[in-house]
Short mmCIF file of C-alpha atoms in Angstrom, two decimals:
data_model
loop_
_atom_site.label_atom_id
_atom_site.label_comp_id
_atom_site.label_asym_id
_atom_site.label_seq_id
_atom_site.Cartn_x
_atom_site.Cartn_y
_atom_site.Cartn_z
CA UNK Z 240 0.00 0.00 0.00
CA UNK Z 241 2.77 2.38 1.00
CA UNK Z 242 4.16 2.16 -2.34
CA UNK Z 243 1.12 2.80 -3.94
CA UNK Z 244 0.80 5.74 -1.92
CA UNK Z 245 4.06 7.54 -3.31
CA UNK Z 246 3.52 6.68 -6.66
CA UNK Z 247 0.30 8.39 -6.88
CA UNK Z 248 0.26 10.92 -3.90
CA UNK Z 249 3.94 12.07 -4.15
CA UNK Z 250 3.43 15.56 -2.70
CA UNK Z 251 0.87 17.71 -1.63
CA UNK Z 252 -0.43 21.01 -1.79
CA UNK Z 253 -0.68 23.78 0.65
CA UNK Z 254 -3.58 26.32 0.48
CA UNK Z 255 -1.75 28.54 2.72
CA UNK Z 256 -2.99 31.57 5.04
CA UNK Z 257 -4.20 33.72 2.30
CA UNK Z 258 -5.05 34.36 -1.69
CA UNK Z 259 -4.05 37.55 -1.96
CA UNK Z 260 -0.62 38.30 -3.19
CA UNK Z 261 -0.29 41.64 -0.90
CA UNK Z 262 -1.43 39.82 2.03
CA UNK Z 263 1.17 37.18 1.41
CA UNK Z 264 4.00 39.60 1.24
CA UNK Z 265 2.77 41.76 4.35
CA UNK Z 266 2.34 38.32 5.98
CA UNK Z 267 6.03 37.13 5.02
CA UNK Z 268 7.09 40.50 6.48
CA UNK Z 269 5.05 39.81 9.80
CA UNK Z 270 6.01 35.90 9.92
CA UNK Z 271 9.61 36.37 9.26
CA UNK Z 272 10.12 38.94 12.34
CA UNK Z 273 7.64 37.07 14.43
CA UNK Z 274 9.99 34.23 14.08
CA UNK Z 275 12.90 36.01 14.88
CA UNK Z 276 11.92 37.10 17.77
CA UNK Z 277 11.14 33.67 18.58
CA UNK Z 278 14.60 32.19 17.97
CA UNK Z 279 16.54 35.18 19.12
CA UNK Z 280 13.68 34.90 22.34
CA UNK Z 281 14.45 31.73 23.23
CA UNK Z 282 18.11 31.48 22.08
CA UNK Z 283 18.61 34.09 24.66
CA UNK Z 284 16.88 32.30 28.03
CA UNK Z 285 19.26 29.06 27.28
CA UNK Z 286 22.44 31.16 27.36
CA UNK Z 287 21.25 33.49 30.15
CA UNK Z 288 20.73 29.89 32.17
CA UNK Z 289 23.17 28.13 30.95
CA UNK Z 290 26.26 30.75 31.74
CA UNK Z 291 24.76 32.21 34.84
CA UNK Z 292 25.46 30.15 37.70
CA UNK Z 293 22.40 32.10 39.98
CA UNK Z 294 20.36 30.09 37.26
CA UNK Z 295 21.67 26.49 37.58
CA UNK Z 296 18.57 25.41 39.47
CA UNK Z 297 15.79 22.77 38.72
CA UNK Z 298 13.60 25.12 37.97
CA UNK Z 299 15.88 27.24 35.40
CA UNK Z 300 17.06 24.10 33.95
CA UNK Z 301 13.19 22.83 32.83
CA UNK Z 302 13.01 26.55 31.52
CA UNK Z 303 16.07 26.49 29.40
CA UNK Z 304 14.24 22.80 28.16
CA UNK Z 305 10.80 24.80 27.57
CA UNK Z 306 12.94 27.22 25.76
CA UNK Z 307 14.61 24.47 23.49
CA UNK Z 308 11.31 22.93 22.44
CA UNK Z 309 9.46 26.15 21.58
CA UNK Z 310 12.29 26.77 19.61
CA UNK Z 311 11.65 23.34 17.69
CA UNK Z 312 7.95 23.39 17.60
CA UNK Z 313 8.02 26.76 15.57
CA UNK Z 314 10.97 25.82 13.20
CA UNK Z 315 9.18 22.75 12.17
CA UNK Z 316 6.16 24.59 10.89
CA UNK Z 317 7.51 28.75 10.26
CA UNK Z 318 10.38 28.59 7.95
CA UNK Z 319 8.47 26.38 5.53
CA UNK Z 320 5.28 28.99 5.72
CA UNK Z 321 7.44 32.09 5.04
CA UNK Z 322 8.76 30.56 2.36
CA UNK Z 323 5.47 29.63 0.62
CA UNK Z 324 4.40 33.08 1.23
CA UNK Z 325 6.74 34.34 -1.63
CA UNK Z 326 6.43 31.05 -3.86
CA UNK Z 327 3.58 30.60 -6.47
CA UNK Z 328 2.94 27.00 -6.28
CA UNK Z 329 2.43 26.08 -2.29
CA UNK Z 330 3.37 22.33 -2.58
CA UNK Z 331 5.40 20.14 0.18
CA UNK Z 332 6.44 16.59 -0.42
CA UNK Z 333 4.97 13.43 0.78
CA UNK Z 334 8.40 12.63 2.88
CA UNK Z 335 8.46 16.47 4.05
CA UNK Z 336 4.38 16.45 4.71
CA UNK Z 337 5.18 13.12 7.13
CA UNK Z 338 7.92 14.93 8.98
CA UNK Z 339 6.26 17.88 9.55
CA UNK Z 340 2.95 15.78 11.09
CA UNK Z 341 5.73 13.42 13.38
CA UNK Z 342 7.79 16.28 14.54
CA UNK Z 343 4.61 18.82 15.36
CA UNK Z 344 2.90 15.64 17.26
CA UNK Z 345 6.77 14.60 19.30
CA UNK Z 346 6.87 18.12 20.31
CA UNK Z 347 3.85 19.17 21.22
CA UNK Z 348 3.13 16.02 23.06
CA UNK Z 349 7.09 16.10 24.66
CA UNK Z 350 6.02 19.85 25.81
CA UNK Z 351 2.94 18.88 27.27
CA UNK Z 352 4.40 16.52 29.20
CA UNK Z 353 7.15 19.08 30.21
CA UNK Z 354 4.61 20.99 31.53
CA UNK Z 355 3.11 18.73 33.86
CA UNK Z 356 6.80 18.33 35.59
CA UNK Z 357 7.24 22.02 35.56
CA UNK Z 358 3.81 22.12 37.32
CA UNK Z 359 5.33 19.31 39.33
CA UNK Z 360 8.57 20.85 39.89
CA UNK Z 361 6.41 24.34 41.76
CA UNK Z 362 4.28 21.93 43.39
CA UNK Z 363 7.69 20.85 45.49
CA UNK Z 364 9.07 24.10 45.77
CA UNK Z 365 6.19 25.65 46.88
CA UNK Z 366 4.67 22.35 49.44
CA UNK Z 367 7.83 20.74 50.62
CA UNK Z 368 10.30 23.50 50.12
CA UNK Z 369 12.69 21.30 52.78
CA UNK Z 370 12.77 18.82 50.60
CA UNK Z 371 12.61 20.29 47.43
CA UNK Z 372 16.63 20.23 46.13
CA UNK Z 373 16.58 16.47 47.80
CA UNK Z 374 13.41 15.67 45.31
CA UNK Z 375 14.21 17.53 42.21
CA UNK Z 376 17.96 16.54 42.19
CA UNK Z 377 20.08 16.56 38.90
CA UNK Z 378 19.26 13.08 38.46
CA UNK Z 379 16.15 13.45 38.39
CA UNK Z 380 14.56 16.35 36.63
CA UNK Z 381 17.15 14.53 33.97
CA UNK Z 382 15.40 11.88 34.20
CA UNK Z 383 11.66 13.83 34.06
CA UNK Z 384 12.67 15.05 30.44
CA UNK Z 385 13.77 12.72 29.09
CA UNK Z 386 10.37 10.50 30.66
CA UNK Z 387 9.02 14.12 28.39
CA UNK Z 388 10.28 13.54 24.84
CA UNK Z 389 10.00 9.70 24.95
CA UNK Z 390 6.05 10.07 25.17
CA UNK Z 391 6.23 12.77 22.89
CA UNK Z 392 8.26 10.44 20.33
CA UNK Z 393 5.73 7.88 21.07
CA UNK Z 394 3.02 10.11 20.31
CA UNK Z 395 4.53 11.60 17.10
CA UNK Z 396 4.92 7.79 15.77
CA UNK Z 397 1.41 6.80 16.38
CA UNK Z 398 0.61 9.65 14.09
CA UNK Z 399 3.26 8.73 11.47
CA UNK Z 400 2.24 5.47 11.57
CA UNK Z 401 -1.13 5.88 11.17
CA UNK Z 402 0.02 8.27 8.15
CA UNK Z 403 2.08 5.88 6.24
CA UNK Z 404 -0.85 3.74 5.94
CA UNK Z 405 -3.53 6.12 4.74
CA UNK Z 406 -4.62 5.06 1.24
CA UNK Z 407 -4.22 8.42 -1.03
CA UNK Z 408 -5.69 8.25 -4.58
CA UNK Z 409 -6.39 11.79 -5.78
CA UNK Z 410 -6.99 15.04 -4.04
CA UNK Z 411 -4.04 16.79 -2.52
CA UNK Z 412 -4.79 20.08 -1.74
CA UNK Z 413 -4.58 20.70 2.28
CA UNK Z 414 -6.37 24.20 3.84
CA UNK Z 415 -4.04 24.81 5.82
CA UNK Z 416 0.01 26.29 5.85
CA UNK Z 417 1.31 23.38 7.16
CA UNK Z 418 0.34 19.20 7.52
CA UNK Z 419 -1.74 18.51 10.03
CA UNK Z 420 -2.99 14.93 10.19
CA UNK Z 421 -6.79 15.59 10.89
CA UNK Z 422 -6.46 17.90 7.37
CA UNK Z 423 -4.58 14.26 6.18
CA UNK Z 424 -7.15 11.94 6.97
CA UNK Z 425 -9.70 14.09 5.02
CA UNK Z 426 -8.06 13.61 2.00
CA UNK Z 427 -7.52 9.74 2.23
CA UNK Z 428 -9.51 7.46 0.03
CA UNK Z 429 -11.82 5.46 2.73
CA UNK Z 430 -14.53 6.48 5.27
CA UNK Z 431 -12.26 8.69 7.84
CA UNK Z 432 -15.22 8.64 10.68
CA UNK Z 433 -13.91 6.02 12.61
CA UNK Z 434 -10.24 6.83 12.49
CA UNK Z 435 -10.85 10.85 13.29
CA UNK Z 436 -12.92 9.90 16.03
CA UNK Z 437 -9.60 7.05 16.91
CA UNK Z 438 -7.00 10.31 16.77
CA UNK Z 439 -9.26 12.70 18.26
CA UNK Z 440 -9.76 10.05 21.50
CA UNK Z 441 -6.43 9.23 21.36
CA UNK Z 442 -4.68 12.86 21.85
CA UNK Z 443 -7.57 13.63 23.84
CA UNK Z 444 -6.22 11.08 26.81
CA UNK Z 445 -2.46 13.00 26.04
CA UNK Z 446 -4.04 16.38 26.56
CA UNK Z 447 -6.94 15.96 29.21
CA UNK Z 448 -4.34 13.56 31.41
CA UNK Z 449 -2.00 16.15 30.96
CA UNK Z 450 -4.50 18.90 31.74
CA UNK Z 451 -5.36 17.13 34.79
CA UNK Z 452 -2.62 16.89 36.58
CA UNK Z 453 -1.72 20.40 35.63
CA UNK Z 454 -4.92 21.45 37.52
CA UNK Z 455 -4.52 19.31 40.40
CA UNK Z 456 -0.55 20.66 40.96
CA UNK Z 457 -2.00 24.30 40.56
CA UNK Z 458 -4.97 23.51 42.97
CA UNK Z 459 -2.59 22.07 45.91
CA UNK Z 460 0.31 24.67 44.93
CA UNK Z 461 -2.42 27.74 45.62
CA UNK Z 462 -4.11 26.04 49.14
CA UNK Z 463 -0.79 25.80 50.23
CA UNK Z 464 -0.07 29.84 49.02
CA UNK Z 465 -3.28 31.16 50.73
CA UNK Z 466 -1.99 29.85 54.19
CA UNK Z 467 1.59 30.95 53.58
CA UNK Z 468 3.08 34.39 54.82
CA UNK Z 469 2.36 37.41 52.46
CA UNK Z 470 5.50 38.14 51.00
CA UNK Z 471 6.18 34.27 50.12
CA UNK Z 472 2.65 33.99 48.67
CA UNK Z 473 3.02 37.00 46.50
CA UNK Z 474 6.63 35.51 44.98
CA UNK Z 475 4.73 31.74 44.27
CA UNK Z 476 1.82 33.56 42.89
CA UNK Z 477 4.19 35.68 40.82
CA UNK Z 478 5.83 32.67 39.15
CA UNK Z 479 3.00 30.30 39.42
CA UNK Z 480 0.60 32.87 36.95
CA UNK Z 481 3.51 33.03 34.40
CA UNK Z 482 3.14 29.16 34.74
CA UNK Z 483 -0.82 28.89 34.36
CA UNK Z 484 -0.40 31.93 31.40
CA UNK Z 485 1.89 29.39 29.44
CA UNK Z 486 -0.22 26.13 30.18
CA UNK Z 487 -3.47 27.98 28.93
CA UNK Z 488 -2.08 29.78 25.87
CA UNK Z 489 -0.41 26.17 24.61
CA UNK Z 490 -3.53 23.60 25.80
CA UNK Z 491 -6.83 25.85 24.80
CA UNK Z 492 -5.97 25.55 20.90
CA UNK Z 493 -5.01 21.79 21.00
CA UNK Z 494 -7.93 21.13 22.88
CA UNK Z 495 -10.21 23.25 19.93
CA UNK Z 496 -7.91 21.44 17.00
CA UNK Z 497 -7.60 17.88 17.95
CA UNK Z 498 -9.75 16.89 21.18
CA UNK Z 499 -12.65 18.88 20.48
CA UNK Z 500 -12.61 20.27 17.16
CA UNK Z 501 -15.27 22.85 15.97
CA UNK Z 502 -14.48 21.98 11.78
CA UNK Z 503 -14.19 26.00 11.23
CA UNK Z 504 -11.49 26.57 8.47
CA UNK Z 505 -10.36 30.25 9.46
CA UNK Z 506 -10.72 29.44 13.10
CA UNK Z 507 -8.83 26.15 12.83
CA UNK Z 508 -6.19 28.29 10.93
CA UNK Z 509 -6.06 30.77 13.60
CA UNK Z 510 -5.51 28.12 16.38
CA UNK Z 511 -2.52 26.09 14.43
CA UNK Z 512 -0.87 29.80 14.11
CA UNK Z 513 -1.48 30.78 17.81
CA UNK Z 514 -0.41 27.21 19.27
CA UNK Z 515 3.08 27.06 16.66
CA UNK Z 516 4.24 30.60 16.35
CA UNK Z 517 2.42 32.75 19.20
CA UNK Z 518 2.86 30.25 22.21
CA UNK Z 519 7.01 30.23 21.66
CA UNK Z 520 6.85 33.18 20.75
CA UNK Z 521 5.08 34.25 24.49
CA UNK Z 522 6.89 32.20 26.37
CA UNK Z 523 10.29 33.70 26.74
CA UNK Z 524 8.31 37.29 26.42
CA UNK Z 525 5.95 36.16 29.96
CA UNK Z 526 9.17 34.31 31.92
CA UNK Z 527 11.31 37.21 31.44
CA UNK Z 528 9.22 39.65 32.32
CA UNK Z 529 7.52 38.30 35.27
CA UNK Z 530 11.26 37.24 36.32
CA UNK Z 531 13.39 39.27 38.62
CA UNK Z 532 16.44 36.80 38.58
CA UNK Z 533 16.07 36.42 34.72
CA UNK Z 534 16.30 40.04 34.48
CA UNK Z 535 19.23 40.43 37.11
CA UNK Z 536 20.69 37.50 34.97
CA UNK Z 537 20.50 40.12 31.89
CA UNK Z 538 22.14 42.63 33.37
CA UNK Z 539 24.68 40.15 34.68
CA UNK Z 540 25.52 39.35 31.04
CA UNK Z 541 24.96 42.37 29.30
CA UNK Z 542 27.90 43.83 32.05
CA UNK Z 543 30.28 40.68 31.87
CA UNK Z 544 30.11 40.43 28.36
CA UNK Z 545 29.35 43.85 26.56
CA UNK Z 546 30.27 46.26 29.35
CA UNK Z 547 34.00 46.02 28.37
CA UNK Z 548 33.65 46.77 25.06
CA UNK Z 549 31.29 49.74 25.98
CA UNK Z 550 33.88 51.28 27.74
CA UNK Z 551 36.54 50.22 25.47
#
C-alpha cells in the first residue's frame, strides 16, 4: 500500500494563510520577524541559564528545556510557511508532509508533558520546600525530560504510523500552511469517521491527562499559598501565573484542534498559528518579564560580556 501511496500521492499542496498576493508579502514580512523574535527569544533564556550560575537550578534548567522545544515546535512549521508566502505554487512533499505531522505531534506532546513536571517541579518548591533540592535533584529532573520527549516520540509515531498507511488516490490540496494529520485523513480514500474519532480520542487522553494533573498541581500549589506568609505567597503567585499563562495559551488551541474540534477553516487556521508561532513566541516574552532573577541575569551578562567593550 505504501508504495502505492508515493507513486500516486507524491506531494501535496498547501492552500496557505491567504489568496491575496499583498497579504502574502505583508504576511512574510510579519512571519519572518515574528519568528525572529522567537529564535533570538528563546536562544537568549538558554544562554542566560546556561552561563549564569544564579540560574543552575531545577527550575531554570526545565526553563532552558521549555525554551529548546518552543524553539523546535516553531521551526518545524515557520520557515516552511514564510517561504510559501513568496512562492507561487504552495506544494510540500509526501516525505516532508510526514515529517512535519511526526515532529509537530513529538513536540507538542514532549512539551505537554514538560509541563506537567514544571507544574510538578512548583508543586515541590512551593509544598515541601525542605525537601525540594533532595526531590528535584540533577538526576532526576534529567530523568523527568527525558520520561518528556519519549512520550512525545511515542506520540509523534502513532501519528506517522497511522500516516504511512492512509490510502491516497487523488486530491491533494490541504487548507491549511502546514500538515496537520486531521487535514490528512480528510483527504484519504476510505470512510475517515472512525479513524478521526480514533485520533481525536487518542490525543484527547495525552491532553486531558496532561490537563489534569496540571490542575490538580495548581490547585494544591495555591491552598498551600493562601496559608503561607504574604510576601512568600506573592513571589509563588508571581511565578505560578507566568506558569498557568503558558499552560493555557499552549492547551486551549489543541484542545479546539484535535480533542474537540469545531471543523471552522479560518478558526482552525487561527488556532494552528497561535499554538506554533504565538505560544514560543510568548513564552520567553511572559518568563522574562515576570522574572526578577532572569532580568538580574541580563544585566549580569549584558555587564560581563558587553560592558567592556562599551567602555573600550
Amino acid at each position: 500500500m505504501d508504495g502505492g501511496n508515493r507513486s500516486v500521492v507524491s506531494e501535496f499542496i498547501l492552500q496557505g494563510l491567504s489568496h491575496s498576493k499583498n497579504i502574502q508579502v505583508l504576511l512574510f514580512v510579519i512571519f519572518l520577524m515574528l519568528y525572529l523574535f522567537i529564535v533570538s527569544g528563546n536562544i537568549v533564556i538558554l544562554t542566560l541559564i546556561t552561563t549564569d550560575p544564579h540560574l543552575h537550578s531545577p527550575m531554570y534548567f526545565l526553563l532552558a528545556n521549555l525554551s529548546f522545544v518552543d524553539m523546535c515546535l516553531s521551526s518545524n512549521i515557520t520557515p516552511k510557511m514564510i517561504t510559501d508566502f513568496l512562492r507561487e505554487n504552495k506544494t510540500i512533499s509526501f516525505a516532508g508532509c510526514m515529517s512535519q505531522v511526526f515532529f509537530t505531534h513529538c513536540i507538542a506532546g514532549g512539551e505537554m508533558i514538560l509541563l506537567v513536571v514544571m507544574a510538578y517541579d512548583r508543586y515541590v518548591a512551593i509544598c515541601k520546600p525542605l525537601h525540594y533540592f533532595t526531590i528535584m535533584n540533577l538526576k532526576r529532573c534529567t530523568g523527568l525530560v527525558l520520561t518528556s520527549w519519549t512520550i512525545g516520540f511515542i506520540h509523534g509515531i502513532s501519528y506517522l504510523v497511522v500516516f504511512v498507511h492512509l490510502p491516497f488516490c487523488g486530491p491533494k490540496e490541504i487548507d491549511s500552511f502546514f500538515c496537520d494529520m486531521p487535514l490528512i485523513i480528510k483527504l484519504a480514500c476510505m470512510d475517515s469517521h472512525n479513524l478521526n474519532t480514533l485520533m481525536n480520542a487518542e490525543c484527547g487522553v495525552v491532553v486531558v491527562t496532561c490537563f489534569s494533573l496540571l490542575l490538580i498541581s495548581y490547585t494544591y500549589i495555591l491552598i498551600t499559598v493562601s496559608k503561607s506568609s504574604k510576601a512568600g505567597a506573592s513571589k509563588a503567585l508571581s511565578t505560578c501565573s507566568a506558569h498557568i499563562t503558558v499552560v493555557m495559551i499552549f492547551f486551549v488551541p489543541c484542545i479546539f484542534i484535535y480533542v474537540w474540534p469545531l471543523s471552522i477553516t479560518w478558526f482552525d487556521k487561527f488556532l494552528a498559528v497561535f499554538y506554533s508561532v504565538i505560544t514560543p513566541l510568548l513564552n520567553p516574552t511572559i518568563y522574562t518579564l515576570r522574572n526578577k532573577e532572569i532580568k538580574n541575569a541580563m544585566k549580569r551578562f549584558i555587564g560581563k560580556f558587553l560592558g567592556p567593550k562599551i567602555k573600550s
